[in-house]
PDB file of C-alpha atoms in Angstrom:
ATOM      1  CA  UNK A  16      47.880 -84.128   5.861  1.00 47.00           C
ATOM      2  CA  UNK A  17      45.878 -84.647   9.155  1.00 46.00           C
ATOM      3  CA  UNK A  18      43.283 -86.994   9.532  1.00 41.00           C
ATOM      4  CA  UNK A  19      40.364 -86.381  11.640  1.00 38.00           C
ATOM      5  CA  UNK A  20      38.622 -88.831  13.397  1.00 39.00           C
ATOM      6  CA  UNK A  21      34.804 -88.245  14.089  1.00 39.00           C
ATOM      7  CA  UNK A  22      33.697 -89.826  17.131  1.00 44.00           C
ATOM      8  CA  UNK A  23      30.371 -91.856  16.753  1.00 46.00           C
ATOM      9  CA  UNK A  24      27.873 -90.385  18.454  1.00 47.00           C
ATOM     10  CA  UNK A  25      27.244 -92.028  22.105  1.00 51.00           C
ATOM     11  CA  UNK A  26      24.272 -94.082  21.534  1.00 56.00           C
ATOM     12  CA  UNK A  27      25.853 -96.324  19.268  1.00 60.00           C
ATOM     13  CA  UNK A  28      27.985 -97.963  21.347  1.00 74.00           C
ATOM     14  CA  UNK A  29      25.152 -98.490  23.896  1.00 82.00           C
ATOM     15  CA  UNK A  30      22.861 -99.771  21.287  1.00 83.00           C
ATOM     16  CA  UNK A  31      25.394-101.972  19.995  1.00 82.00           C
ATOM     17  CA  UNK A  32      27.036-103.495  23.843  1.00 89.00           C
ATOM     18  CA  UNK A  33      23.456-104.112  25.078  1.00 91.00           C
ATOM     19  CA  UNK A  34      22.499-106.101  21.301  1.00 91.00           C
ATOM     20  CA  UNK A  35      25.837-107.952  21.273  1.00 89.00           C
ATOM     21  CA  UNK A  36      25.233-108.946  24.898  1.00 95.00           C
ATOM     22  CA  UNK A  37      22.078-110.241  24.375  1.00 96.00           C
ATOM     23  CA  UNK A  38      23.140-112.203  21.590  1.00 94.00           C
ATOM     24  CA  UNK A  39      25.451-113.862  23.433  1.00 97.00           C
ATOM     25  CA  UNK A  40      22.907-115.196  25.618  1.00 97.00           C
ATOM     26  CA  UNK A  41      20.776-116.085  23.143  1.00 98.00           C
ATOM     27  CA  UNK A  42      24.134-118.267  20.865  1.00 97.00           C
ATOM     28  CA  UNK A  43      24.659-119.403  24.789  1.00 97.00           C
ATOM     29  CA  UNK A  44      21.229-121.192  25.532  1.00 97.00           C
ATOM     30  CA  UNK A  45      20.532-122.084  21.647  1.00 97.00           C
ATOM     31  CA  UNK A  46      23.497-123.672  21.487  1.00 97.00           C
ATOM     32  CA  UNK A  47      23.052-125.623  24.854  1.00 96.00           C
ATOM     33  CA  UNK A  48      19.852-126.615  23.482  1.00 96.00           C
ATOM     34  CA  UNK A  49      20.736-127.529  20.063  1.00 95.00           C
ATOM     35  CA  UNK A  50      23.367-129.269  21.709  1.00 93.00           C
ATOM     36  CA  UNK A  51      21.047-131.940  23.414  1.00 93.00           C
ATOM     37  CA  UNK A  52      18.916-132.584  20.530  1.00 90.00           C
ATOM     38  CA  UNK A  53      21.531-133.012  17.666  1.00 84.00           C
ATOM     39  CA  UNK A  54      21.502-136.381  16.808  1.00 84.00           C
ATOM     40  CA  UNK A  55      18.217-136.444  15.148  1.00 87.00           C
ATOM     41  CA  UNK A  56      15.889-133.646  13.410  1.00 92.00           C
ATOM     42  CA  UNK A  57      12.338-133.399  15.127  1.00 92.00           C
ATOM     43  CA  UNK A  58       9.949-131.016  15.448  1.00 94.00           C
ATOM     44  CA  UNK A  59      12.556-128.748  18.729  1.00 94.00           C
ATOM     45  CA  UNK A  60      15.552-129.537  16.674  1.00 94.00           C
ATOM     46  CA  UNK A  61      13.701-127.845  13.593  1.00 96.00           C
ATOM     47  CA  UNK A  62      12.021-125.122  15.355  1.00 96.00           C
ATOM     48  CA  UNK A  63      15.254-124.125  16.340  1.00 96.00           C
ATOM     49  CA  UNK A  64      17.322-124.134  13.428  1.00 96.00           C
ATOM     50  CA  UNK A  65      14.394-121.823  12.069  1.00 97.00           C
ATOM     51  CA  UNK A  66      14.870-119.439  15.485  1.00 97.00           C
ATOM     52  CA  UNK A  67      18.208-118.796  15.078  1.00 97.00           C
ATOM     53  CA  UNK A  68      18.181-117.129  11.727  1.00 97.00           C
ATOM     54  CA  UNK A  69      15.136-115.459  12.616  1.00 97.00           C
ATOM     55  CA  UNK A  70      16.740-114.268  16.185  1.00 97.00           C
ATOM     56  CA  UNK A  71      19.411-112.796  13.426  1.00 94.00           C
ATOM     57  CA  UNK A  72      16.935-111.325  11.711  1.00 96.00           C
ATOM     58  CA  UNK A  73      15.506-109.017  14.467  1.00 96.00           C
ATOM     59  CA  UNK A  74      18.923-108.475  15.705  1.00 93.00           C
ATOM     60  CA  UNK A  75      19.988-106.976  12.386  1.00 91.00           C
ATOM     61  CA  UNK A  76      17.022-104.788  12.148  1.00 94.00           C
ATOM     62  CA  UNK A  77      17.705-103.210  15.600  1.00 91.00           C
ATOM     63  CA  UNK A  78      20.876-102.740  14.802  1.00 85.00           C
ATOM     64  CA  UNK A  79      19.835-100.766  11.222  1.00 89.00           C
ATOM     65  CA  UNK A  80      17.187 -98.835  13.327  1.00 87.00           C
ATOM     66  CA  UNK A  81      20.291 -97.725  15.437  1.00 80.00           C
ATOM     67  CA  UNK A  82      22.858 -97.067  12.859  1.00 77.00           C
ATOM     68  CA  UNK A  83      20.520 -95.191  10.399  1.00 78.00           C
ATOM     69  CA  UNK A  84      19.422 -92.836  13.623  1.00 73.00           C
ATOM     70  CA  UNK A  85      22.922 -91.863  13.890  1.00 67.00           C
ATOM     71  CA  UNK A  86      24.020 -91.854  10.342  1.00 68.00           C
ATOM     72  CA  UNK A  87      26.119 -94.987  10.508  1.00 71.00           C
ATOM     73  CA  UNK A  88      26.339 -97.660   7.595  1.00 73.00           C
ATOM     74  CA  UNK A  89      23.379 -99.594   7.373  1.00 81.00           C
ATOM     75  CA  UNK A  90      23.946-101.472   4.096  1.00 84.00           C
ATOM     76  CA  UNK A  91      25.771-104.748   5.151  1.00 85.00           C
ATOM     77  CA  UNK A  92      23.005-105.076   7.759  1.00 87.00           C
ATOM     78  CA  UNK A  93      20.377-105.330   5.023  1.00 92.00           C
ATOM     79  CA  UNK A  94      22.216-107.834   3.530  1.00 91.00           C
ATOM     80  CA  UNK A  95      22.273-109.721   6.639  1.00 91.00           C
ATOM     81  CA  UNK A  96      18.684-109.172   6.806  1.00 95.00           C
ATOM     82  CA  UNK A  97      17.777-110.518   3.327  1.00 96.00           C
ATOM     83  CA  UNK A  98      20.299-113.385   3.812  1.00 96.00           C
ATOM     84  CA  UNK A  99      19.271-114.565   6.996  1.00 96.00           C
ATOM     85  CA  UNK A 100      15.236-114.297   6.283  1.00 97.00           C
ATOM     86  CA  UNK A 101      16.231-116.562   2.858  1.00 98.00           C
ATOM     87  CA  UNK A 102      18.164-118.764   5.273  1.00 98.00           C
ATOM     88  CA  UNK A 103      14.795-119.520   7.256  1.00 98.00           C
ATOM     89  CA  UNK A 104      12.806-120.321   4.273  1.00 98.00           C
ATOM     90  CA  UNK A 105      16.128-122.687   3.253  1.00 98.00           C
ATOM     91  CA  UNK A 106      16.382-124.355   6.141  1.00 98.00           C
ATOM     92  CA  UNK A 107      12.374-125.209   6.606  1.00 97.00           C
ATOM     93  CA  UNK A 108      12.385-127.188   3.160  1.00 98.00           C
ATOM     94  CA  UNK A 109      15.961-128.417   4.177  1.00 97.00           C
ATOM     95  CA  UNK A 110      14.424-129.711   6.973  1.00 96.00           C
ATOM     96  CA  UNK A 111      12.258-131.921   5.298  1.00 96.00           C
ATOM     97  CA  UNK A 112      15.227-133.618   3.930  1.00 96.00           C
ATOM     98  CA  UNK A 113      17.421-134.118   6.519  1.00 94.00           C
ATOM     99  CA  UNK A 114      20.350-133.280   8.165  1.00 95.00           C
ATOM    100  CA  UNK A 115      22.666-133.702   5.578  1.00 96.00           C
ATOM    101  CA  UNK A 116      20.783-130.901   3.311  1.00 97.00           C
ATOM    102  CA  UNK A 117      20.623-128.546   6.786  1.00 97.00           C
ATOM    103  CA  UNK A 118      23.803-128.979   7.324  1.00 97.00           C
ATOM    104  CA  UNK A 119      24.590-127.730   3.370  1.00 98.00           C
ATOM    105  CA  UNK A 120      21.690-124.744   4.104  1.00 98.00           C
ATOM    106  CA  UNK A 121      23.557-123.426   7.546  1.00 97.00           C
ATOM    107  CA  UNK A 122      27.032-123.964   5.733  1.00 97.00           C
ATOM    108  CA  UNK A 123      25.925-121.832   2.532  1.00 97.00           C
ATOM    109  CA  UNK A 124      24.539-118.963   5.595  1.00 96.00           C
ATOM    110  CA  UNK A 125      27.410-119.247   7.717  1.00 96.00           C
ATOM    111  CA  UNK A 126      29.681-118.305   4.218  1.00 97.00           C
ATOM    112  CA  UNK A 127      27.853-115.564   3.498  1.00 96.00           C
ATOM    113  CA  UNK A 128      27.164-113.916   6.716  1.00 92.00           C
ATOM    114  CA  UNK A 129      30.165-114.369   7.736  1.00 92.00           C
ATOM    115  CA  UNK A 130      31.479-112.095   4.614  1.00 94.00           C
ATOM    116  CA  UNK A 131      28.276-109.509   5.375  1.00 89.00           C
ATOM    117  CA  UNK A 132      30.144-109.683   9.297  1.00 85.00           C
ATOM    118  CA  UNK A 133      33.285-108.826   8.132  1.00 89.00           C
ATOM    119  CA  UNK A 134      32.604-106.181   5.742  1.00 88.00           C
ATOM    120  CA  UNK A 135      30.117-104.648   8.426  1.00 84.00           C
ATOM    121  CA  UNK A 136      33.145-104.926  11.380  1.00 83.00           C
ATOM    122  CA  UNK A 137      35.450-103.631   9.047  1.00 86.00           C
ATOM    123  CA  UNK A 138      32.985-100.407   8.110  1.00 84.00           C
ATOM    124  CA  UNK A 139      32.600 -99.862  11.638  1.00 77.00           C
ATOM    125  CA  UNK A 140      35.875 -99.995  13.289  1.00 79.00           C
ATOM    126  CA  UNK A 141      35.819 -96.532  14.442  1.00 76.00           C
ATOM    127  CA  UNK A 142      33.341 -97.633  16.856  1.00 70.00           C
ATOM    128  CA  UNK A 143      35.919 -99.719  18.538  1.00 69.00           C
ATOM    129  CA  UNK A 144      35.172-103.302  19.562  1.00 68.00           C
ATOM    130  CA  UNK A 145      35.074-104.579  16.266  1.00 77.00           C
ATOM    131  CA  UNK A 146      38.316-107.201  16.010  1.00 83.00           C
ATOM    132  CA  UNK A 147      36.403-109.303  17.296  1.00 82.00           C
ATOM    133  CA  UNK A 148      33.676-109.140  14.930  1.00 81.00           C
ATOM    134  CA  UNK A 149      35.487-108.848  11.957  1.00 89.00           C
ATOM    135  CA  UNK A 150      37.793-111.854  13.154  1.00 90.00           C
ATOM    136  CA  UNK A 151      33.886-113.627  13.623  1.00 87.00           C
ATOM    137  CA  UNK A 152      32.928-112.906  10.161  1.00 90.00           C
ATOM    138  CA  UNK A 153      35.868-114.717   8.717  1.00 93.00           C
ATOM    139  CA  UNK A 154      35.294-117.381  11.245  1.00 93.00           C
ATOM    140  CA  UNK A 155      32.181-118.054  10.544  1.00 93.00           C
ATOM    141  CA  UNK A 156      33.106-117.908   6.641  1.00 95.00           C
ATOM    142  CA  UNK A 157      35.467-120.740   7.126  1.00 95.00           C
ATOM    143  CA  UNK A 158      33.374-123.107   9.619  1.00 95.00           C
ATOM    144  CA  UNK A 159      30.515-122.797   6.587  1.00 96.00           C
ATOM    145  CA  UNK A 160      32.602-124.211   4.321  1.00 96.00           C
ATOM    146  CA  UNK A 161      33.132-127.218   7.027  1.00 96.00           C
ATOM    147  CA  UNK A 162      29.745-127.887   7.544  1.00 96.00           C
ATOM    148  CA  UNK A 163      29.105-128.489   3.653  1.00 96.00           C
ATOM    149  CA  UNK A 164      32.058-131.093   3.953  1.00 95.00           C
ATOM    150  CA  UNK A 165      30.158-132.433   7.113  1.00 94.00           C
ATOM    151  CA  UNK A 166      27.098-133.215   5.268  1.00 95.00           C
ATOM    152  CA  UNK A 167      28.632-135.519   2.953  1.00 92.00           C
ATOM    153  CA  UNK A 168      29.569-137.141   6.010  1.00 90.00           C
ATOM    154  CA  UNK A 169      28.955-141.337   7.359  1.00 90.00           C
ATOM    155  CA  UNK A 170      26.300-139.717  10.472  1.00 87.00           C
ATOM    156  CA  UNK A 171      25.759-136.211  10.226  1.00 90.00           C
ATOM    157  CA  UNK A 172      24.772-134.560  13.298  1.00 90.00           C
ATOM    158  CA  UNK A 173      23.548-130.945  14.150  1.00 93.00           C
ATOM    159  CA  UNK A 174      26.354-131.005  17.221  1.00 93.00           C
ATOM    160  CA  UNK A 175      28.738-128.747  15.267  1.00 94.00           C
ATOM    161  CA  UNK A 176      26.054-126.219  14.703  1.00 95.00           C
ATOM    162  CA  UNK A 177      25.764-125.639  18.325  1.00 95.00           C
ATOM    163  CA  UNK A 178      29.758-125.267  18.542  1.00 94.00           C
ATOM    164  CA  UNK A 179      29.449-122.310  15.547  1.00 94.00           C
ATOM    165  CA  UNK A 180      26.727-120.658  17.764  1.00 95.00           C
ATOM    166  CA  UNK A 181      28.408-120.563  20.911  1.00 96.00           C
ATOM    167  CA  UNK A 182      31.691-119.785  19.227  1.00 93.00           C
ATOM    168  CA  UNK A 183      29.904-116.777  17.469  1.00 90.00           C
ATOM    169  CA  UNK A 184      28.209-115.529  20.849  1.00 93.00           C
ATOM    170  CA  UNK A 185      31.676-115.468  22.874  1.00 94.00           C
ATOM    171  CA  UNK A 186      33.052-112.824  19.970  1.00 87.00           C
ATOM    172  CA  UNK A 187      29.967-110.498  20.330  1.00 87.00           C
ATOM    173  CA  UNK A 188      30.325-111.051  24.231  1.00 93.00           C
ATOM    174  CA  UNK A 189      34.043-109.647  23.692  1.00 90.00           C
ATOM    175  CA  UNK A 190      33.016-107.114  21.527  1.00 85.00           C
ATOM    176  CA  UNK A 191      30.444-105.694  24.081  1.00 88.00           C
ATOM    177  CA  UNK A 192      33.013-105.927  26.479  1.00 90.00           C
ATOM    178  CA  UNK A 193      35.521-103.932  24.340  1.00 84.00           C
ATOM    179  CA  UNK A 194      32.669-101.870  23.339  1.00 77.00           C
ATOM    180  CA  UNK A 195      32.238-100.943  26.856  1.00 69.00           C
ATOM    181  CA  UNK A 196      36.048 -99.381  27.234  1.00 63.00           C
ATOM    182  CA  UNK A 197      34.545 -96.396  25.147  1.00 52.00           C
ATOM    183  CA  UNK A 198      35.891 -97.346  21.858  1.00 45.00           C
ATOM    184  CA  UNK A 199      39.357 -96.111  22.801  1.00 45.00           C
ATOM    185  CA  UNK A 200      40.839 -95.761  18.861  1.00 43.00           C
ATOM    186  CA  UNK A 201      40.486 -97.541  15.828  1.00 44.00           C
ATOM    187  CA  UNK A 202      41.232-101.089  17.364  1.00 42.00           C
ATOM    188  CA  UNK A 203      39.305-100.812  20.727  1.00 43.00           C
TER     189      UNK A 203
END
């Protein structure tokens, strides 16, 4: 029996390189700037835990705008959607708690997003580009269960957070860059 293979149509790839680049700049400068204020939890430090699942957010729902116009899956995304925008709400009363219960918050978000990454790179790898993503996903899966152990921790601090980010932005940064090859097969 022959298999056929449908290419995706063009615009994906585009759509998908020019998001996964910007979020690597985004992870790149969040984590920078998470980076220099993670020893305590003020009002920046706050603001931008709460930007970062939010950035998600509108990242996911440009991404479903862009796989539903070309008939791609569309169903891990609003996952991601409804996980991250509970993650913001989480993380706001977290806040008011401390670090230890933001660091349990982002560890519970980073567990399941990272399964909702997976499954989506996993959906989508006839777009090409998306070992990296899936290889994120499971990643990101593992480093939430570390920051829940982190928590429990003598001085919490928010430092590893900006590691996970920056981590996270390099794999969409090399999956717009194998994006960019064309999708050349199944494990472009």
């Amino acid at each position: 029996m022959d298999t056929v293979v449908v290419a995706p149509p063009a615009s994906v790839p585009v759509t998908l390189r020019k998001l996964y680049f910007l979020r690597f700049a985004f992870a790149a400068v969040w984590a920078a700037l998470v980076f220099a204020t993670a020893d305590a939890l003020g009002p920046l430090s706050t603001a931008l835990l709460l930007v970062y699942p939010l950035f998600d957010v509108a990242a996911a729902v440009v991404d479903v705008r862009s796989a539903r116009a070309n008939g791609g899956p569309a169903a891990p995304l609003y996952a991601n959607i409804a996980i991250s925008s509970l993650t913001v709400l989480a993380l706001a009363l977290a806040a008011t708690s401390g670090i230890p219960a933001v660091l349990r918050v982002w560890g519970a978000w980073a567990v399941t997003a990272g399964i909702v990454q997976l499954v989506a790179g996993a959906v989508r790898r006839r777009l090409g580009g998306q070992w990296p993503m899936i290889v994120s996903g499971a990643i990101s899966t593992l480093a939430g269960l570390s920051f829940v152990s982190q928590a429990g921790a003598e001085a919490p601090s928010l430092s590893s957070l900006a590691g996970y980010a920056f981590l996270g932005g390099v794999f969409f940064l090399v999956s717009a860059l194998r994006l960019g090859r064309g999708g050349r097969g199944p494990g472009a």
